[in-house]
Amino acid sequence: MLNDIEKVLVSEEEIKARIAQLGEELSKEYADKNPIVVGVLKGVVVFYADMIRALTVPCQMDFMWISSYKGTQSSGMEIRQDLSNDIKGRHVLILEDIFDTGRSLDFTVKHLLERKPASLKICTLLDKPERRDPSVTLEADWVGFTVPNEFVVGYGLDFNEHYRNLPFVGVLKPEMYS
Ligand code: IMP
Ligand code: MG
């Protein structure tokens, strides 16, 4: 698995340190708000597990599973599994693994706003702004790391369901997906 990686883009230590910082910011923002922290499966699970433990304020967990991502191009969107909580009037924090074209976050946000949450904010581990779809005007409220326009794997991110369990974010050797 490690042999398939061209380079490490964000190390385990860098991720850990950034999550601690984000944890402080998010804990301030959400003090006394008892937010519902929504994870968009599956890529977010690793970040979610670490991020939620950096929150020092009460919160609840919920998950959505939308579409499937095959290969290096985003595909169409569908809700495979919806939230189990009613978010009406609640403060909602979406955690995402990567804000790429933005189509999936845009889809998720529109879907959640229909349910009239008290607030809806986004924290993404990675942001790849160069890939943003021009139709997406949405912005993340918190970004862990801005990454260049390269296909990344690890720390929850996959290529054809592989590499999610790498503890860092790395770039795959191009021959692995060409
Ligand atoms: P979107 O293009 O912003 O809609 O991103 C959709 C989903 O594609 C993300 O949540 C990731 O799961 C996946 N994705 C986007 N870019 C990458 C990447 O560089 N590596 C692995 N997965 C990615
Ligand atoms: Mg994802």
PDB file of C-alpha atoms and ligand atoms in Angstrom:
ATOM      1  CA  MET A   1       0.000   0.000   0.000  1.00  0.00           C
ATOM      2  CA  LEU A   2       2.766   2.455   0.939  1.00  0.00           C
ATOM      3  CA  ASN A   3       4.541   1.644  -2.330  1.00  0.00           C
ATOM      4  CA  ASP A   4       1.612   3.102  -4.257  1.00  0.00           C
ATOM      5  CA  ILE A   5       2.114   6.541  -2.709  1.00  0.00           C
ATOM      6  CA  GLU A   6       4.169   9.128  -4.572  1.00  0.00           C
ATOM      7  CA  LYS A   7       4.398  11.596  -1.700  1.00  0.00           C
ATOM      8  CA  VAL A   8       2.901  12.524   1.627  1.00  0.00           C
ATOM      9  CA  LEU A   9       0.938  15.760   1.311  1.00  0.00           C
ATOM     10  CA  VAL A  10      -0.257  16.155   4.897  1.00  0.00           C
ATOM     11  CA  SER A  11       1.461  14.127   7.605  1.00  0.00           C
ATOM     12  CA  GLU A  12      -0.125  12.447  10.598  1.00  0.00           C
ATOM     13  CA  GLU A  13       1.461  15.053  12.902  1.00  0.00           C
ATOM     14  CA  GLU A  14       0.208  17.982  10.819  1.00  0.00           C
ATOM     15  CA  ILE A  15      -3.323  16.568  10.815  1.00  0.00           C
ATOM     16  CA  LYS A  16      -3.226  16.050  14.565  1.00  0.00           C
ATOM     17  CA  ALA A  17      -2.035  19.599  15.249  1.00  0.00           C
ATOM     18  CA  ARG A  18      -4.592  21.160  12.910  1.00  0.00           C
ATOM     19  CA  ILE A  19      -7.439  19.163  14.445  1.00  0.00           C
ATOM     20  CA  ALA A  20      -6.440  20.416  17.892  1.00  0.00           C
ATOM     21  CA  GLN A  21      -6.637  24.027  16.608  1.00  0.00           C
ATOM     22  CA  LEU A  22      -9.964  23.410  14.881  1.00  0.00           C
ATOM     23  CA  GLY A  23     -11.213  21.750  18.049  1.00  0.00           C
ATOM     24  CA  GLU A  24     -10.608  24.948  19.992  1.00  0.00           C
ATOM     25  CA  GLU A  25     -12.310  27.119  17.381  1.00  0.00           C
ATOM     26  CA  LEU A  26     -15.292  24.835  16.994  1.00  0.00           C
ATOM     27  CA  SER A  27     -15.683  24.414  20.750  1.00  0.00           C
ATOM     28  CA  LYS A  28     -15.893  28.211  21.096  1.00  0.00           C
ATOM     29  CA  GLU A  29     -18.354  28.518  18.243  1.00  0.00           C
ATOM     30  CA  TYR A  30     -20.575  25.734  19.557  1.00  0.00           C
ATOM     31  CA  ALA A  31     -20.432  26.330  23.308  1.00  0.00           C
ATOM     32  CA  ASP A  32     -24.020  26.026  24.606  1.00  0.00           C
ATOM     33  CA  LYS A  33     -25.371  25.203  21.111  1.00  0.00           C
ATOM     34  CA  ASN A  34     -25.435  21.400  21.416  1.00  0.00           C
ATOM     35  CA  PRO A  35     -24.822  21.001  17.668  1.00  0.00           C
ATOM     36  CA  ILE A  36     -25.625  17.977  15.567  1.00  0.00           C
ATOM     37  CA  VAL A  37     -22.361  17.066  13.896  1.00  0.00           C
ATOM     38  CA  VAL A  38     -23.171  15.578  10.510  1.00  0.00           C
ATOM     39  CA  GLY A  39     -20.656  13.381   8.764  1.00  0.00           C
ATOM     40  CA  VAL A  40     -20.947  12.682   5.073  1.00  0.00           C
ATOM     41  CA  LEU A  41     -19.947   9.045   4.638  1.00  0.00           C
ATOM     42  CA  LYS A  42     -17.751   7.293   3.973  1.00  0.00           C
ATOM     43  CA  GLY A  43     -14.658   9.396   3.415  1.00  0.00           C
ATOM     44  CA  VAL A  44     -15.165  11.479   6.534  1.00  0.00           C
ATOM     45  CA  VAL A  45     -15.084   8.677   9.123  1.00  0.00           C
ATOM     46  CA  VAL A  46     -11.424   8.989  10.060  1.00  0.00           C
ATOM     47  CA  PHE A  47     -11.500  12.790  10.287  1.00  0.00           C
ATOM     48  CA  TYR A  48     -14.863  12.645  12.063  1.00  0.00           C
ATOM     49  CA  ALA A  49     -13.591  10.306  14.771  1.00  0.00           C
ATOM     50  CA  ASP A  50     -10.596  12.526  15.494  1.00  0.00           C
ATOM     51  CA  MET A  51     -12.435  15.844  15.131  1.00  0.00           C
ATOM     52  CA  ILE A  52     -15.308  14.965  17.427  1.00  0.00           C
ATOM     53  CA  ARG A  53     -12.864  14.077  20.196  1.00  0.00           C
ATOM     54  CA  ALA A  54     -11.264  17.510  19.870  1.00  0.00           C
ATOM     55  CA  LEU A  55     -14.633  19.126  20.687  1.00  0.00           C
ATOM     56  CA  THR A  56     -14.898  19.954  24.362  1.00  0.00           C
ATOM     57  CA  VAL A  57     -18.600  20.892  24.259  1.00  0.00           C
ATOM     58  CA  PRO A  58     -21.723  18.703  24.191  1.00  0.00           C
ATOM     59  CA  CYS A  59     -22.788  17.610  20.715  1.00  0.00           C
ATOM     60  CA  GLN A  60     -24.644  14.835  18.947  1.00  0.00           C
ATOM     61  CA  MET A  61     -23.526  12.654  16.082  1.00  0.00           C
ATOM     62  CA  ASP A  62     -25.365  11.891  12.873  1.00  0.00           C
ATOM     63  CA  PHE A  63     -24.461  10.645   9.423  1.00  0.00           C
ATOM     64  CA  MET A  64     -25.553  10.845   5.836  1.00  0.00           C
ATOM     65  CA  TRP A  65     -24.406   8.668   3.044  1.00  0.00           C
ATOM     66  CA  ILE A  66     -24.668  10.163  -0.403  1.00  0.00           C
ATOM     67  CA  SER A  67     -23.801   8.633  -3.760  1.00  0.00           C
ATOM     68  CA  SER A  68     -20.637   6.739  -4.503  1.00  0.00           C
ATOM     69  CA  TYR A  69     -17.427   8.120  -5.814  1.00  0.00           C
ATOM     70  CA  LYS A  70     -15.741   5.943  -8.403  1.00  0.00           C
ATOM     71  CA  GLY A  71     -12.436   6.854  -9.962  1.00  0.00           C
ATOM     72  CA  THR A  72     -11.032  10.330 -10.178  1.00  0.00           C
ATOM     73  CA  GLN A  73     -14.145  12.164 -11.419  1.00  0.00           C
ATOM     74  CA  SER A  74     -17.137  12.921  -9.189  1.00  0.00           C
ATOM     75  CA  SER A  75     -20.291  11.062 -10.157  1.00  0.00           C
ATOM     76  CA  GLY A  76     -24.010  11.719  -9.708  1.00  0.00           C
ATOM     77  CA  MET A  77     -25.647  12.341  -6.352  1.00  0.00           C
ATOM     78  CA  GLU A  78     -28.258  10.347  -4.457  1.00  0.00           C
ATOM     79  CA  ILE A  79     -29.076   9.941  -0.777  1.00  0.00           C
ATOM     80  CA  ARG A  80     -28.248   6.393   0.227  1.00  0.00           C
ATOM     81  CA  GLN A  81     -28.789   6.939   3.926  1.00  0.00           C
ATOM     82  CA  ASP A  82     -30.440   9.939   5.527  1.00  0.00           C
ATOM     83  CA  LEU A  83     -29.957  11.509   8.956  1.00  0.00           C
ATOM     84  CA  SER A  84     -31.632   9.851  11.916  1.00  0.00           C
ATOM     85  CA  ASN A  85     -32.241  13.151  13.776  1.00  0.00           C
ATOM     86  CA  ASP A  86     -34.730  15.925  13.111  1.00  0.00           C
ATOM     87  CA  ILE A  87     -32.494  18.953  12.574  1.00  0.00           C
ATOM     88  CA  LYS A  88     -35.253  21.582  12.565  1.00  0.00           C
ATOM     89  CA  GLY A  89     -34.194  24.474  14.795  1.00  0.00           C
ATOM     90  CA  ARG A  90     -30.884  22.781  15.602  1.00  0.00           C
ATOM     91  CA  HIS A  91     -27.347  23.970  15.000  1.00  0.00           C
ATOM     92  CA  VAL A  92     -25.784  21.719  12.393  1.00  0.00           C
ATOM     93  CA  LEU A  93     -22.088  21.344  11.698  1.00  0.00           C
ATOM     94  CA  ILE A  94     -21.189  19.369   8.584  1.00  0.00           C
ATOM     95  CA  LEU A  95     -17.835  17.620   8.616  1.00  0.00           C
ATOM     96  CA  GLU A  96     -16.413  16.701   5.200  1.00  0.00           C
ATOM     97  CA  ASP A  97     -13.266  14.973   4.065  1.00  0.00           C
ATOM     98  CA  ILE A  98     -12.650  17.057   0.973  1.00  0.00           C
ATOM     99  CA  PHE A  99     -14.285  20.001  -0.761  1.00  0.00           C
ATOM    100  CA  ASP A 100     -13.432  19.222  -4.359  1.00  0.00           C
ATOM    101  CA  THR A 101     -15.836  20.186  -7.159  1.00  0.00           C
ATOM    102  CA  GLY A 102     -18.229  21.028  -4.325  1.00  0.00           C
ATOM    103  CA  ARG A 103     -21.155  19.274  -5.978  1.00  0.00           C
ATOM    104  CA  SER A 104     -21.690  16.830  -3.135  1.00  0.00           C
ATOM    105  CA  LEU A 105     -21.500  19.492  -0.429  1.00  0.00           C
ATOM    106  CA  ASP A 106     -23.817  21.714  -2.445  1.00  0.00           C
ATOM    107  CA  PHE A 107     -26.274  18.836  -2.709  1.00  0.00           C
ATOM    108  CA  THR A 108     -25.981  18.040   0.998  1.00  0.00           C
ATOM    109  CA  VAL A 109     -26.384  21.666   2.098  1.00  0.00           C
ATOM    110  CA  LYS A 110     -29.477  22.216  -0.068  1.00  0.00           C
ATOM    111  CA  HIS A 111     -30.996  19.042   1.294  1.00  0.00           C
ATOM    112  CA  LEU A 112     -30.316  20.000   4.932  1.00  0.00           C
ATOM    113  CA  LEU A 113     -31.480  23.609   4.554  1.00  0.00           C
ATOM    114  CA  GLU A 114     -34.913  22.359   3.492  1.00  0.00           C
ATOM    115  CA  ARG A 115     -35.274  21.096   7.055  1.00  0.00           C
ATOM    116  CA  LYS A 116     -34.764  24.537   8.571  1.00  0.00           C
ATOM    117  CA  PRO A 117     -31.817  24.112  10.926  1.00  0.00           C
ATOM    118  CA  ALA A 118     -31.022  27.058  13.222  1.00  0.00           C
ATOM    119  CA  SER A 119     -27.617  27.263  11.574  1.00  0.00           C
ATOM    120  CA  LEU A 120     -25.580  25.231   9.134  1.00  0.00           C
ATOM    121  CA  LYS A 121     -21.808  25.441   8.893  1.00  0.00           C
ATOM    122  CA  ILE A 122     -19.145  23.415   7.166  1.00  0.00           C
ATOM    123  CA  CYS A 123     -15.784  22.195   8.342  1.00  0.00           C
ATOM    124  CA  THR A 124     -13.751  20.347   5.734  1.00  0.00           C
ATOM    125  CA  LEU A 125     -10.435  18.679   6.343  1.00  0.00           C
ATOM    126  CA  LEU A 126      -9.215  19.375   2.812  1.00  0.00           C
ATOM    127  CA  ASP A 127     -10.095  22.035   0.274  1.00  0.00           C
ATOM    128  CA  LYS A 128      -9.115  21.706  -3.374  1.00  0.00           C
ATOM    129  CA  PRO A 129     -10.326  25.079  -4.721  1.00  0.00           C
ATOM    130  CA  GLU A 130      -8.830  24.637  -8.190  1.00  0.00           C
ATOM    131  CA  ARG A 131     -11.349  21.899  -8.904  1.00  0.00           C
ATOM    132  CA  ARG A 132     -14.429  23.845  -7.837  1.00  0.00           C
ATOM    133  CA  ASP A 133     -17.413  23.670 -10.167  1.00  0.00           C
ATOM    134  CA  PRO A 134     -18.189  27.237 -11.292  1.00  0.00           C
ATOM    135  CA  SER A 135     -21.845  26.715 -10.345  1.00  0.00           C
ATOM    136  CA  VAL A 136     -20.903  26.131  -6.697  1.00  0.00           C
ATOM    137  CA  THR A 137     -20.811  29.365  -4.700  1.00  0.00           C
ATOM    138  CA  LEU A 138     -20.738  27.664  -1.322  1.00  0.00           C
ATOM    139  CA  GLU A 139     -17.711  28.178   0.921  1.00  0.00           C
ATOM    140  CA  ALA A 140     -16.434  26.175   3.849  1.00  0.00           C
ATOM    141  CA  ASP A 141     -16.474  27.912   7.243  1.00  0.00           C
ATOM    142  CA  TRP A 142     -13.388  26.010   8.417  1.00  0.00           C
ATOM    143  CA  VAL A 143     -10.715  24.403   6.262  1.00  0.00           C
ATOM    144  CA  GLY A 144      -8.058  22.077   7.621  1.00  0.00           C
ATOM    145  CA  PHE A 145      -5.680  22.255   4.671  1.00  0.00           C
ATOM    146  CA  THR A 146      -5.843  23.673   1.174  1.00  0.00           C
ATOM    147  CA  VAL A 147      -4.426  21.138  -1.253  1.00  0.00           C
ATOM    148  CA  PRO A 148      -3.277  21.409  -4.873  1.00  0.00           C
ATOM    149  CA  ASN A 149      -5.155  19.870  -7.759  1.00  0.00           C
ATOM    150  CA  GLU A 150      -3.910  16.322  -7.274  1.00  0.00           C
ATOM    151  CA  PHE A 151      -5.804  13.154  -6.475  1.00  0.00           C
ATOM    152  CA  VAL A 152      -5.236  12.375  -2.819  1.00  0.00           C
ATOM    153  CA  VAL A 153      -5.820   9.274  -0.712  1.00  0.00           C
ATOM    154  CA  GLY A 154      -5.558   8.269   2.918  1.00  0.00           C
ATOM    155  CA  TYR A 155      -7.033   9.426   6.210  1.00  0.00           C
ATOM    156  CA  GLY A 156     -10.453   8.274   4.987  1.00  0.00           C
ATOM    157  CA  LEU A 157     -10.046   9.195   1.327  1.00  0.00           C
ATOM    158  CA  ASP A 158     -10.075   6.367  -1.150  1.00  0.00           C
ATOM    159  CA  PHE A 159      -9.310   5.361  -4.661  1.00  0.00           C
ATOM    160  CA  ASN A 160     -11.777   2.613  -5.598  1.00  0.00           C
ATOM    161  CA  GLU A 161     -12.276   1.934  -1.867  1.00  0.00           C
ATOM    162  CA  HIS A 162      -8.579   1.457  -1.166  1.00  0.00           C
ATOM    163  CA  TYR A 163      -6.143   3.460   0.952  1.00  0.00           C
ATOM    164  CA  ARG A 164      -8.733   4.840   3.406  1.00  0.00           C
ATOM    165  CA  ASN A 165      -6.766   3.424   6.325  1.00  0.00           C
ATOM    166  CA  LEU A 166      -3.516   5.259   5.593  1.00  0.00           C
ATOM    167  CA  PRO A 167      -2.849   7.557   8.582  1.00  0.00           C
ATOM    168  CA  PHE A 168      -1.755  10.508   6.373  1.00  0.00           C
ATOM    169  CA  VAL A 169      -2.990  12.245   3.223  1.00  0.00           C
ATOM    170  CA  GLY A 170      -0.863  11.333   0.233  1.00  0.00           C
ATOM    171  CA  VAL A 171      -0.748  11.542  -3.516  1.00  0.00           C
ATOM    172  CA  LEU A 172      -1.095   8.307  -5.415  1.00  0.00           C
ATOM    173  CA  LYS A 173       1.413   7.468  -8.105  1.00  0.00           C
ATOM    174  CA  PRO A 174      -0.287   8.357 -11.401  1.00  0.00           C
ATOM    175  CA  GLU A 175       0.230   4.827 -12.741  1.00  0.00           C
ATOM    176  CA  MET A 176      -2.067   3.544  -9.976  1.00  0.00           C
ATOM    177  CA  TYR A 177      -5.115   5.099 -11.604  1.00  0.00           C
ATOM    178  CA  SER A 178      -4.214   5.533 -15.258  1.00  0.00           C
TER     179      SER A 178
HETATM  180  P1  IMP B   1     -16.967  16.895  -4.673  1.00  0.00           P
HETATM  181  O1  IMP B   1     -16.290  16.810  -6.008  1.00  0.00           O
HETATM  182  O2  IMP B   1     -16.556  18.125  -3.926  1.00  0.00           O
HETATM  183  O3  IMP B   1     -18.422  16.725  -4.795  1.00  0.00           O
HETATM  184  O4  IMP B   1     -16.399  15.685  -3.828  1.00  0.00           O
HETATM  185  C1  IMP B   1     -17.107  14.495  -3.756  1.00  0.00           C
HETATM  186  C2  IMP B   1     -16.374  13.431  -3.040  1.00  0.00           C
HETATM  187  O5  IMP B   1     -15.382  12.933  -3.919  1.00  0.00           O
HETATM  188  C3  IMP B   1     -15.590  13.817  -1.787  1.00  0.00           C
HETATM  189  O6  IMP B   1     -16.371  13.865  -0.638  1.00  0.00           O
HETATM  190  C4  IMP B   1     -14.591  12.688  -1.743  1.00  0.00           C
HETATM  191  O7  IMP B   1     -15.154  11.558  -1.112  1.00  0.00           O
HETATM  192  C5  IMP B   1     -14.332  12.420  -3.204  1.00  0.00           C
HETATM  193  N1  IMP B   1     -13.090  13.055  -3.663  1.00  0.00           N
HETATM  194  C6  IMP B   1     -12.915  14.261  -4.217  1.00  0.00           C
HETATM  195  N2  IMP B   1     -11.612  14.502  -4.470  1.00  0.00           N
HETATM  196  C7  IMP B   1     -10.955  13.403  -4.051  1.00  0.00           C
HETATM  197  C8  IMP B   1      -9.571  13.028  -4.011  1.00  0.00           C
HETATM  198  O8  IMP B   1      -8.635  13.767  -4.398  1.00  0.00           O
HETATM  199  N3  IMP B   1      -9.304  11.807  -3.494  1.00  0.00           N
HETATM  200  C9  IMP B   1     -10.267  10.957  -3.034  1.00  0.00           C
HETATM  201  N4  IMP B   1     -11.558  11.270  -3.024  1.00  0.00           N
HETATM  202  C10 IMP B   1     -11.897  12.475  -3.540  1.00  0.00           C
HETATM  203 MG    MG B   2     -16.819  12.432   0.921  1.00  0.00          MG
END
